XYZ file of C-alpha atoms in Angstrom:
714
model
C 85.670 88.746 99.964
C 84.175 91.865 101.850
C 80.875 92.898 100.039
C 81.810 96.469 100.587
C 84.053 96.387 97.933
C 82.518 97.971 94.507
C 82.037 95.160 92.067
C 83.296 97.700 88.876
C 85.711 97.012 86.133
C 88.518 98.023 88.419
C 88.020 95.986 90.898
C 87.588 92.767 88.284
C 91.165 93.696 86.935
C 92.831 93.741 90.174
C 91.307 90.247 90.957
C 92.642 88.925 87.522
C 95.916 90.452 88.106
C 96.419 88.671 91.647
C 95.220 85.539 90.419
C 97.413 85.982 87.720
C 100.503 87.474 89.897
C 103.488 85.556 88.284
C 102.741 86.059 85.036
C 102.184 89.578 85.316
C 105.542 89.855 87.198
C 107.147 87.812 84.439
C 105.837 90.046 81.809
C 107.081 93.223 83.532
C 110.135 92.247 84.236
C 111.167 91.277 80.714
C 109.810 94.509 79.273
C 111.730 96.330 82.248
C 114.866 94.532 80.847
C 114.217 95.008 77.205
C 113.441 98.992 77.608
C 116.860 98.923 79.297
C 118.312 97.658 76.268
C 116.059 100.245 74.036
C 116.809 103.457 76.198
C 120.073 103.535 75.003
C 119.127 102.809 71.202
C 115.889 105.418 71.371
C 118.467 108.569 71.932
C 120.131 107.829 68.219
C 116.428 108.092 66.650
C 115.130 111.235 68.143
C 114.692 114.067 65.770
C 115.663 117.120 65.725
C 113.459 118.439 62.902
C 111.693 121.811 63.456
C 110.362 121.463 59.813
C 106.853 123.164 59.034
C 105.447 121.827 56.229
C 103.721 124.054 53.662
C 104.946 127.508 54.939
C 106.850 129.629 52.555
C 110.343 129.683 54.553
C 110.319 125.789 55.000
C 109.562 125.647 51.190
C 112.634 127.831 50.498
C 114.452 126.181 53.046
C 114.120 122.492 51.557
C 115.263 123.957 48.016
C 118.558 125.610 49.238
C 119.326 121.934 51.399
C 118.653 120.156 48.016
C 121.018 122.576 46.166
C 123.651 123.428 48.452
C 123.783 120.846 50.823
C 123.580 123.444 53.677
C 121.853 126.213 55.181
C 118.220 127.060 54.765
C 116.444 127.540 58.066
C 119.599 126.586 60.030
C 121.629 129.525 61.418
C 125.176 129.316 60.541
C 128.349 129.071 62.971
C 130.312 132.383 62.692
C 134.486 131.929 62.870
C 135.680 135.544 63.343
C 139.317 136.471 62.698
C 140.618 139.539 64.758
C 143.623 141.615 63.642
C 142.908 141.422 59.881
C 144.540 144.447 58.290
C 145.939 144.876 54.552
C 149.379 143.041 55.501
C 147.481 139.726 56.325
C 144.618 139.697 54.201
C 145.847 137.774 51.250
C 146.989 135.501 54.014
C 143.521 134.966 55.468
C 141.794 134.915 52.055
C 144.256 131.621 51.086
C 143.971 130.201 54.787
C 140.249 130.493 53.986
C 140.089 128.805 50.619
C 142.089 125.917 51.921
C 139.907 125.427 54.724
C 136.807 125.098 52.382
C 138.353 122.540 50.289
C 138.601 120.712 53.265
C 134.931 120.869 54.415
C 133.025 120.822 51.181
C 129.920 120.167 53.314
C 130.394 123.355 54.402
C 129.430 126.865 52.614
C 131.557 129.442 53.344
C 130.701 132.931 53.462
C 132.957 135.815 54.158
C 134.283 139.554 52.835
C 136.326 137.766 50.236
C 133.197 136.370 48.106
C 130.212 138.284 49.361
C 131.876 142.063 49.670
C 128.437 143.382 49.618
C 128.180 142.018 53.146
C 130.602 144.385 54.792
C 131.787 141.315 56.945
C 135.328 142.851 57.453
C 134.722 145.378 60.068
C 137.869 147.309 62.282
C 140.094 144.120 61.722
C 137.363 141.758 62.698
C 136.262 139.550 59.803
C 132.835 137.596 59.849
C 132.907 134.250 58.041
C 129.441 132.381 57.920
C 129.983 128.587 58.066
C 126.481 127.143 56.524
C 125.989 123.484 58.017
C 123.298 121.058 57.383
C 120.179 120.321 59.833
C 121.559 119.530 63.677
C 121.507 115.658 64.555
C 121.768 116.278 68.312
C 121.340 118.902 71.125
C 124.272 119.936 70.559
C 126.038 122.194 68.060
C 127.999 120.516 65.361
C 131.934 119.907 66.117
C 132.775 120.812 62.558
C 132.597 124.680 63.287
C 135.140 124.265 66.025
C 137.322 121.823 63.753
C 137.241 124.664 61.122
C 138.331 127.472 63.939
C 140.980 125.316 65.007
C 142.285 124.393 61.822
C 142.309 128.525 60.854
C 144.115 129.243 64.291
C 146.833 126.648 63.328
C 146.795 128.393 59.636
C 146.941 131.960 61.025
C 149.200 131.924 64.204
C 149.494 135.746 64.403
C 145.598 136.520 64.356
C 143.232 135.311 67.032
C 140.217 133.083 65.892
C 137.387 132.509 67.840
C 133.565 131.470 67.197
C 130.056 132.363 67.661
C 126.240 131.713 66.375
C 123.136 131.085 67.444
C 123.499 127.340 68.061
C 126.996 128.193 70.047
C 125.308 130.964 72.329
C 122.360 128.491 73.031
C 124.304 125.843 74.372
C 125.836 128.060 76.897
C 129.141 126.566 75.932
C 128.739 123.301 76.980
C 127.810 120.115 74.736
C 125.869 118.772 77.614
C 124.329 119.113 80.992
C 124.107 116.285 83.506
C 122.252 114.074 81.107
C 118.958 112.260 81.076
C 119.728 109.664 83.157
C 121.532 111.638 86.000
C 118.668 114.025 85.972
C 116.244 111.474 86.784
C 118.222 109.686 89.442
C 118.970 113.370 91.212
C 114.627 113.640 90.825
C 114.335 110.181 91.828
C 116.464 110.802 95.101
C 113.985 113.619 96.061
C 111.120 111.887 94.925
C 112.416 108.984 97.431
C 112.712 111.395 100.336
C 109.102 112.870 100.177
C 107.905 109.218 100.055
C 109.636 108.191 102.736
C 107.855 111.520 104.585
C 104.799 110.370 103.327
C 104.992 106.730 104.317
C 107.144 106.886 107.376
C 108.296 103.218 106.000
C 110.228 101.210 103.339
C 107.059 101.454 101.648
C 108.120 104.143 100.100
C 110.465 101.959 97.680
C 107.566 100.651 95.627
C 106.804 103.656 93.930
C 109.868 104.140 92.733
C 110.091 100.578 91.297
C 106.739 101.425 89.591
C 108.452 104.349 88.139
C 111.711 102.613 86.655
C 109.718 99.820 84.828
C 106.970 102.414 83.438
C 110.066 104.731 81.981
C 111.762 101.565 80.448
C 108.674 100.204 79.088
C 107.816 103.554 77.275
C 111.387 103.604 76.021
C 110.708 100.160 74.350
C 107.625 101.267 72.884
C 109.527 104.544 71.810
C 111.945 102.833 69.612
C 109.236 100.979 67.858
C 107.618 104.293 67.192
C 110.647 105.310 66.007
C 110.861 103.201 62.973
C 107.077 104.482 62.295
C 107.147 108.058 62.259
C 110.167 110.879 63.874
C 110.297 111.027 67.229
C 111.496 114.751 68.775
C 114.309 114.888 71.251
C 112.314 116.686 73.794
C 110.799 113.680 74.352
C 113.822 111.698 75.800
C 113.667 114.492 78.559
C 109.537 114.013 79.209
C 109.545 110.163 79.495
C 112.226 110.160 82.016
C 111.216 112.981 84.441
C 107.202 113.188 83.443
C 107.095 109.645 83.178
C 108.914 109.568 86.867
C 106.255 112.062 88.341
C 103.608 110.409 87.232
C 104.163 107.179 87.958
C 104.731 108.027 91.223
C 102.266 110.223 91.649
C 99.076 107.181 90.539
C 101.069 104.764 92.776
C 101.262 107.227 95.567
C 97.495 107.717 94.977
C 96.409 104.001 95.373
C 99.308 102.787 97.552
C 97.857 105.629 99.975
C 94.082 104.285 99.577
C 95.399 100.637 99.832
C 96.884 102.030 103.807
C 93.774 103.768 104.758
C 91.515 100.566 103.737
C 94.076 98.500 105.810
C 94.018 100.785 108.612
C 89.840 100.416 107.945
C 90.069 96.979 108.890
C 90.178 95.193 105.397
C 92.438 92.407 104.827
C 95.059 92.695 102.638
C 93.454 91.427 99.171
C 90.304 93.471 99.730
C 92.537 96.614 100.817
C 93.971 95.900 97.095
C 90.764 95.589 95.645
C 89.013 98.290 97.336
C 92.124 100.820 96.114
C 91.645 99.492 92.796
C 87.575 100.262 92.623
C 88.479 103.752 93.976
C 91.721 104.853 93.382
C 92.298 102.452 90.743
C 89.572 104.365 89.023
C 91.172 107.985 89.581
C 94.241 106.948 88.164
C 92.998 106.276 84.902
C 90.344 108.672 84.389
C 93.700 110.914 85.490
C 96.251 109.369 82.569
C 93.138 109.660 80.209
C 92.814 113.194 80.933
C 96.655 113.622 80.565
C 96.538 111.648 77.165
C 93.709 113.761 75.774
C 95.915 116.909 76.216
C 98.746 115.384 74.104
C 96.881 113.598 71.589
C 95.386 117.083 70.743
C 98.714 118.353 69.613
C 98.866 116.137 66.306
C 96.192 118.569 65.041
C 99.300 121.043 64.833
C 100.613 120.855 61.181
C 104.299 120.909 63.050
C 105.941 117.248 62.886
C 108.007 118.152 66.195
C 104.742 119.079 68.431
C 103.025 116.035 66.582
C 105.756 113.358 67.502
C 105.729 115.242 70.812
C 102.252 114.656 71.220
C 102.157 111.162 70.286
C 105.377 110.016 72.267
C 104.057 111.978 74.987
C 100.747 110.132 75.527
C 102.494 106.758 75.994
C 103.940 108.472 79.573
C 100.477 108.149 81.139
C 99.342 105.349 79.232
C 102.100 103.008 80.003
C 101.886 104.268 83.667
C 98.340 103.298 84.113
C 99.074 99.766 82.751
C 102.051 99.369 84.935
C 100.224 100.861 88.109
C 96.867 99.138 87.512
C 98.855 95.408 86.969
C 102.090 95.093 88.811
C 101.331 97.617 91.442
C 98.318 95.409 93.021
C 100.975 92.685 92.893
C 103.708 94.132 94.831
C 101.003 94.750 97.437
C 99.703 91.385 97.494
C 103.379 89.760 97.613
C 105.587 92.587 99.463
C 103.373 95.114 101.076
C 102.815 94.561 104.348
C 106.374 93.349 105.099
C 107.623 96.546 103.560
C 105.170 98.959 105.342
C 107.838 99.047 108.362
C 107.571 100.667 110.797
C 103.913 100.279 111.037
C 102.317 103.852 111.514
C 98.679 104.650 112.814
C 96.420 105.591 110.076
C 94.656 108.678 111.222
C 90.758 107.961 110.361
C 90.055 111.486 109.510
C 92.483 111.928 106.789
C 95.312 114.668 107.766
C 93.943 117.038 110.526
C 95.924 120.051 108.681
C 93.776 119.398 105.481
C 90.963 119.051 107.832
C 91.382 122.402 109.038
C 91.893 124.147 105.649
C 89.198 122.766 104.604
C 86.821 123.332 107.437
C 88.039 127.300 106.850
C 87.661 127.170 102.938
C 84.210 126.235 103.320
C 83.338 128.824 106.179
C 84.970 131.726 104.016
C 84.315 130.692 100.594
C 83.796 133.897 99.083
C 86.875 135.709 100.832
C 88.710 132.637 99.861
C 87.800 132.656 96.151
C 88.667 136.409 95.905
C 91.830 135.846 97.754
C 92.961 133.081 95.326
C 91.145 134.977 92.069
C 93.518 137.850 93.090
C 96.391 136.018 92.687
C 95.834 134.489 89.864
C 95.160 137.800 88.080
C 98.418 139.066 89.621
C 100.407 136.316 88.029
C 98.456 136.208 84.541
C 99.138 140.241 83.962
C 102.103 140.026 82.219
C 100.834 137.557 79.523
C 99.587 140.309 77.760
C 103.443 141.148 76.911
C 104.384 137.967 75.866
C 106.566 137.613 72.752
C 106.924 134.098 70.824
C 109.852 133.320 68.910
C 113.221 132.014 70.415
C 116.262 133.278 72.759
C 117.686 137.061 71.675
C 121.942 136.435 71.804
C 121.570 138.760 75.036
C 119.912 136.384 76.981
C 122.980 133.929 77.058
C 125.796 133.931 79.667
C 128.302 136.789 78.790
C 130.866 134.549 79.975
C 130.787 132.085 77.484
C 133.478 132.381 74.465
C 130.575 132.487 71.934
C 129.052 135.367 74.024
C 132.301 137.222 74.535
C 132.681 136.542 70.813
C 129.288 138.223 69.710
C 129.545 141.122 72.191
C 133.193 141.763 70.367
C 131.356 141.891 67.026
C 129.054 144.627 68.297
C 131.609 146.683 69.563
C 133.320 146.317 66.298
C 130.147 147.756 64.767
C 128.596 144.624 63.680
C 124.393 144.515 63.703
C 122.427 141.895 66.043
C 121.136 140.910 62.682
C 124.592 139.208 62.146
C 123.799 135.988 64.036
C 120.480 135.690 61.889
C 121.005 136.222 58.015
C 118.453 135.339 55.232
C 118.848 133.355 52.037
C 116.823 134.869 48.920
C 116.852 132.325 46.443
C 116.086 133.023 42.592
C 117.548 131.967 39.229
C 120.824 132.862 38.446
C 120.213 135.076 35.927
C 118.338 137.294 38.197
C 120.913 137.249 40.892
C 122.516 140.713 40.620
C 118.414 142.207 40.100
C 117.329 140.524 43.156
C 120.504 141.891 45.359
C 120.004 145.136 44.354
C 116.277 144.839 45.373
C 117.193 143.341 48.798
C 119.716 145.719 49.700
C 117.136 148.584 49.451
C 114.646 146.398 51.392
C 113.900 148.053 54.833
C 115.528 146.395 57.842
C 118.214 144.927 56.199
C 121.561 146.325 56.242
C 124.105 144.447 53.854
C 122.929 142.039 50.856
C 125.432 139.739 48.599
C 125.304 137.077 46.002
C 128.770 135.282 46.889
C 130.747 134.329 43.831
C 131.454 130.803 42.884
C 129.952 127.705 44.728
C 128.742 129.675 48.019
C 126.441 131.565 46.040
C 125.004 129.475 42.955
C 124.874 126.007 42.676
C 122.542 123.411 40.463
C 120.653 126.032 39.081
C 119.651 128.142 41.808
C 121.621 131.303 42.655
C 121.340 132.765 46.750
C 121.350 135.838 48.167
C 122.738 136.228 51.947
C 121.069 139.101 53.482
C 121.758 140.638 56.899
C 119.066 141.829 58.687
C 119.299 145.239 61.231
C 118.046 143.445 64.100
C 118.598 139.413 65.101
C 115.281 138.224 63.888
C 114.636 135.624 66.453
C 111.031 136.680 68.151
C 107.734 138.404 67.034
C 109.268 141.572 68.011
C 111.812 141.470 65.552
C 110.027 139.945 62.240
C 109.914 143.655 60.249
C 112.753 142.565 58.253
C 111.590 138.948 57.614
C 108.239 140.079 56.562
C 109.585 142.879 54.425
C 111.433 140.504 52.365
C 108.553 138.098 51.860
C 106.401 140.932 50.811
C 109.270 141.563 48.161
C 108.740 137.787 46.912
C 105.263 138.316 46.981
C 105.765 141.030 44.546
C 108.668 140.083 42.692
C 107.987 136.530 40.659
C 111.777 136.461 40.246
C 112.361 135.704 43.871
C 111.350 132.144 44.518
C 111.795 132.319 48.200
C 113.187 133.589 51.382
C 114.851 131.374 54.263
C 116.912 131.514 57.491
C 116.114 131.773 60.967
C 113.553 134.814 61.253
C 111.610 133.003 58.496
C 111.416 129.668 60.012
C 110.474 131.231 63.443
C 107.876 133.202 61.882
C 106.473 130.344 60.142
C 106.477 128.185 62.911
C 104.610 130.799 64.871
C 101.914 131.205 61.983
C 101.426 127.192 61.935
C 101.170 126.593 65.766
C 99.036 129.083 66.862
C 96.629 129.078 63.737
C 95.766 126.081 64.604
C 95.205 126.725 68.442
C 91.745 127.424 68.543
C 91.271 123.741 67.445
C 93.194 121.993 69.842
C 91.813 124.084 72.712
C 88.531 123.105 71.498
C 89.420 119.531 71.064
C 90.757 119.149 74.724
C 88.240 121.315 76.346
C 84.978 119.016 74.859
C 86.818 115.619 75.489
C 87.903 116.595 79.313
C 84.537 118.074 79.658
C 82.942 114.850 78.556
C 85.651 112.584 80.528
C 84.743 114.129 83.909
C 81.132 114.621 83.534
C 80.599 111.205 82.854
C 82.859 109.998 85.821
C 82.080 112.526 88.309
C 78.417 112.518 87.288
C 78.620 116.317 87.217
C 77.946 118.768 84.630
C 79.190 121.907 86.857
C 82.034 119.984 88.149
C 82.952 119.571 84.827
C 82.685 122.790 83.439
C 84.469 124.245 86.437
C 87.569 121.881 86.054
C 88.089 123.138 82.218
C 87.608 126.856 83.239
C 89.621 127.214 86.243
C 92.367 125.056 84.163
C 92.389 127.945 81.530
C 92.935 130.302 84.726
C 95.974 128.259 86.145
C 97.678 128.033 82.587
C 97.268 132.151 82.508
C 98.593 132.201 85.955
C 101.746 130.156 84.657
C 102.156 131.718 81.612
C 102.248 135.229 83.235
C 104.688 133.888 85.389
C 106.787 132.606 82.939
C 106.815 135.378 81.001
C 107.603 137.809 83.782
C 110.286 135.168 84.840
C 112.116 134.541 81.686
C 111.185 137.408 79.071
C 111.559 139.952 81.649
C 114.365 138.305 83.438
C 113.351 138.872 86.716
C 114.303 135.595 88.183
C 116.460 133.919 85.367
C 119.486 136.127 85.981
C 119.129 135.560 89.688
C 118.363 131.751 89.280
C 120.180 130.396 86.215
C 122.295 133.337 85.540
C 120.738 133.774 82.412
C 119.671 137.702 81.526
C 116.242 138.304 79.695
C 115.524 135.949 76.897
C 113.222 138.765 75.332
C 111.076 136.201 74.232
C 109.370 132.668 74.604
C 110.294 130.610 72.091
C 107.370 129.349 69.630
C 106.963 125.719 70.796
C 107.234 126.424 74.707
C 103.856 127.607 75.438
C 101.974 124.930 73.490
C 104.026 122.225 75.055
C 103.661 123.374 77.975
C 99.400 124.147 77.701
C 99.416 120.264 76.718
C 101.325 118.986 79.493
C 100.244 121.155 82.246
C 96.291 121.061 81.119
C 96.855 116.811 81.711
C 98.920 117.328 84.691
C 96.921 119.523 86.750
C 93.851 117.740 85.792
C 95.454 114.707 87.404
C 95.041 116.698 90.837
C 91.598 117.989 90.147
C 90.718 114.239 89.567
C 92.018 112.881 92.779
C 90.211 115.711 95.023
C 86.783 115.677 92.851
C 86.411 111.739 92.779
C 86.961 111.720 96.355
C 84.656 114.632 97.198
C 82.038 112.776 94.955
C 82.500 109.586 97.033
C 82.280 111.228 100.281
C 79.286 113.243 98.918
C 77.719 110.086 98.377
C 78.196 108.936 101.539
C 77.183 111.597 103.160
C 74.635 113.942 101.431
C 76.552 117.156 102.533
C 78.906 119.303 100.081
C 80.509 120.999 102.945
C 81.383 117.365 104.508
C 82.245 116.073 101.391
C 84.838 119.069 100.713
C 86.158 118.741 104.461
C 86.736 114.976 104.054
C 87.929 114.870 100.683
C 90.495 117.546 101.226
C 91.866 115.621 104.524
C 92.266 112.687 102.486
C 93.445 113.815 99.357
C 95.427 117.561 100.782
C 98.457 115.668 101.693
C 98.331 113.516 98.492
C 98.078 116.177 96.079
C 100.523 118.282 97.909
C 103.272 115.577 97.636
C 102.606 114.567 94.391
C 103.118 118.179 93.161
C 106.217 118.004 95.032
C 107.181 115.170 93.403
C 106.786 116.317 89.660
C 108.282 119.864 90.461
C 111.432 118.290 91.585
C 111.179 116.233 88.235
C 111.117 119.462 86.450
C 114.140 121.034 88.936
C 116.045 118.292 87.653
C 115.364 119.016 84.037
C 116.032 122.523 84.579
C 119.613 121.242 84.920
C 120.039 120.706 81.183
C 122.286 122.600 78.854
C 119.921 124.179 76.695
C 117.615 127.469 77.554
C 114.587 126.359 75.734
C 114.519 123.220 77.747
C 115.278 125.059 80.798
C 112.070 127.541 80.229
C 110.107 124.652 79.740
C 110.917 122.684 82.797
C 110.503 126.110 84.470
C 106.818 126.984 83.203
C 106.122 123.019 83.970
C 107.381 123.076 87.542
C 105.276 126.778 88.370
C 102.270 125.698 86.795
C 102.313 122.584 88.840
C 102.596 124.753 92.073
C 100.582 127.113 91.125
C 97.698 124.928 90.751
C 98.374 122.485 93.740
C 98.727 125.170 96.241
C 95.839 128.445 95.123
C 93.828 126.781 92.438
C 93.353 122.573 94.015
C 93.986 123.729 97.195
C 92.024 126.954 97.788
C 89.811 128.095 94.760
C 88.265 124.594 93.946
C 86.806 123.713 97.491
C 85.277 127.283 97.500
C 83.642 127.072 94.388
C 82.482 123.939 94.891
C 80.926 125.216 98.691
C 79.477 127.902 96.675
C 77.828 126.030 94.400
C 76.005 123.730 96.950
C 73.654 121.095 95.221
C 74.261 122.551 92.087
C 77.388 120.489 91.793
C 75.755 117.658 91.362
C 72.769 118.368 88.882
C 72.613 116.133 86.135
C 70.012 115.945 83.235
C 67.853 112.525 83.700
C 69.336 111.403 80.232
C 72.833 111.444 81.307
C 75.153 108.188 81.339
C 75.925 106.687 84.407
C 73.664 109.047 86.550
C 72.607 107.445 89.755
C 68.512 107.171 90.266
C 68.535 109.448 93.339
C 70.669 112.161 92.015
C 69.086 115.572 91.286
C 67.752 115.867 87.948
C 66.510 118.491 85.804
C 63.217 117.605 87.094
C 63.939 119.511 90.141
C 65.315 122.773 90.880
C 67.953 122.665 93.035
C 67.680 125.206 95.630
C 69.546 128.985 95.467
C 73.146 128.762 96.174
C 72.972 130.984 99.106
C 71.106 128.485 100.820
C 73.538 127.172 103.381
C 71.835 124.666 104.927
C 70.843 122.934 101.436
C 74.785 122.590 101.105
């Protein structure tokens, strides 16, 4: 063995897996095959529960579900019967009664059993179809069956369907599908890898990604028997898992080729890449896991399960990359590295020039990057939290055409988001009167029969004047909540609006705690690994600026609609769904820190050799710049593929993640980070005398660093 190979944990791990190559391959092949079987079963076990335990709207919603079996926080589908007049009214009433008897799990509320709601205007009869909780991303097919039956029973009238779920699905039940999206992203990743390696070696990272993804699905299946797993995890495991596994493989394989170019034999090159790049992979994966694991402090099961399930992605990727990848490189690495290409000993000439320019013009570079970040971040001050408003959905789908026809008929936008006020049956008339006079409520009624009273609970349906789906339109919700607080006869208020308000309060009330956990743990990890206090603090702060820019662009892109219409054909959403910013933050904080770790660990390594900050930056960028750019493009392709999903929310999440990766890999890591390191000079390498993992010859608290402005000290 070459004596230059560091004798650390990762090189020892490399020796161990190379000594047991057959066992390693057998284990991962078995997990791969089992994961292929598990992937098909996981989908049926995913949760679509947007619960906010302990919040008033959720508590009321659960009571409604227990007594009525439907409704609550689940917005109703809306069947619209057009052309109703005095002659056809009895026929319509009979048809609704007949269909309601065939679908006892659905609660029908219409102008016949709830006249106070004014659900018949200008010949358009609105029929609320309250159903149970969703069981998939696609809306329930039962409302379509009911609409078809009504169309059959009312051949002379036009029957159509709309509603929040129908509008959100954009008229489709599915997109390309997760498998197809992953394949598309994989093909794009292969093209980038082929460009980077210029050899058949490009296939190895894809093999690692395939094993990582299916192994993660296997563990995810087991996890689903212990706790609920959010539906979004299916997308994240497939596409983010693809990007992360390839990125980590790319880092190690690139270092392996570099060490082969430096003259090491295959075994020593593997061990050297494990000792250096393998250490960076482990650190990167842990930072991603920290960001996701912090989601568990939020009192929202959807986000908690997203965090728990999401943590599996980097953890499994680390395990596969640090065990199976060295074995593959030892078995087929040299044969697949064909046609051979001479490795540039100094790294990428382009990034060498970029590093030289930035370090020579540190202040102008930092100011340029700072101005861009500020411009991008400005729209964040106008961000609204909530769900997409109906106007943001495609205007050409049947659901959207039906909704706009309702608006033309005189219905208010709040027709889509009715609220339910529950009370004892003896108080129903009194509560109905109070609700009807509440500001922002345009209609209220206690439906007759089982539609309004079941199992000792009465339910008053209230229609707000606005679609209560985001923070700009919560006034009617707040008004009803205030009414409930001052009148003991009201048990609770439920509906889409109360649910969104509850979710916003539950999530963002705990955000400071989550941010604190992420910042502290990330600082401890980086400061120990990099042996630098300044670099760790800088990494955390710069990451926050990167995220601010991402959210600003996301707000401008979707909420204001400046690019959503052009790219996706979707008008301004008017708000960003409450769970998207916090999920984007958790994933992006870790993913962008990946690139920070890739760059800083190499700069630290170069500094340990040269003792020159400027030389370390230039050499570090020349070695990692192309790698980070390629890795970012691969992840971006994964998110672009994810954006083909049928739901607007998934598209918004994918857009935020994709934009964040590009902003971070270019402006932040490509310009701001090297400029800051250059300006800090020797301060970058200061650590207290008591700091763990501190080298004996490093600058300590006992010797003051020269002023930052001293160029010689850099």
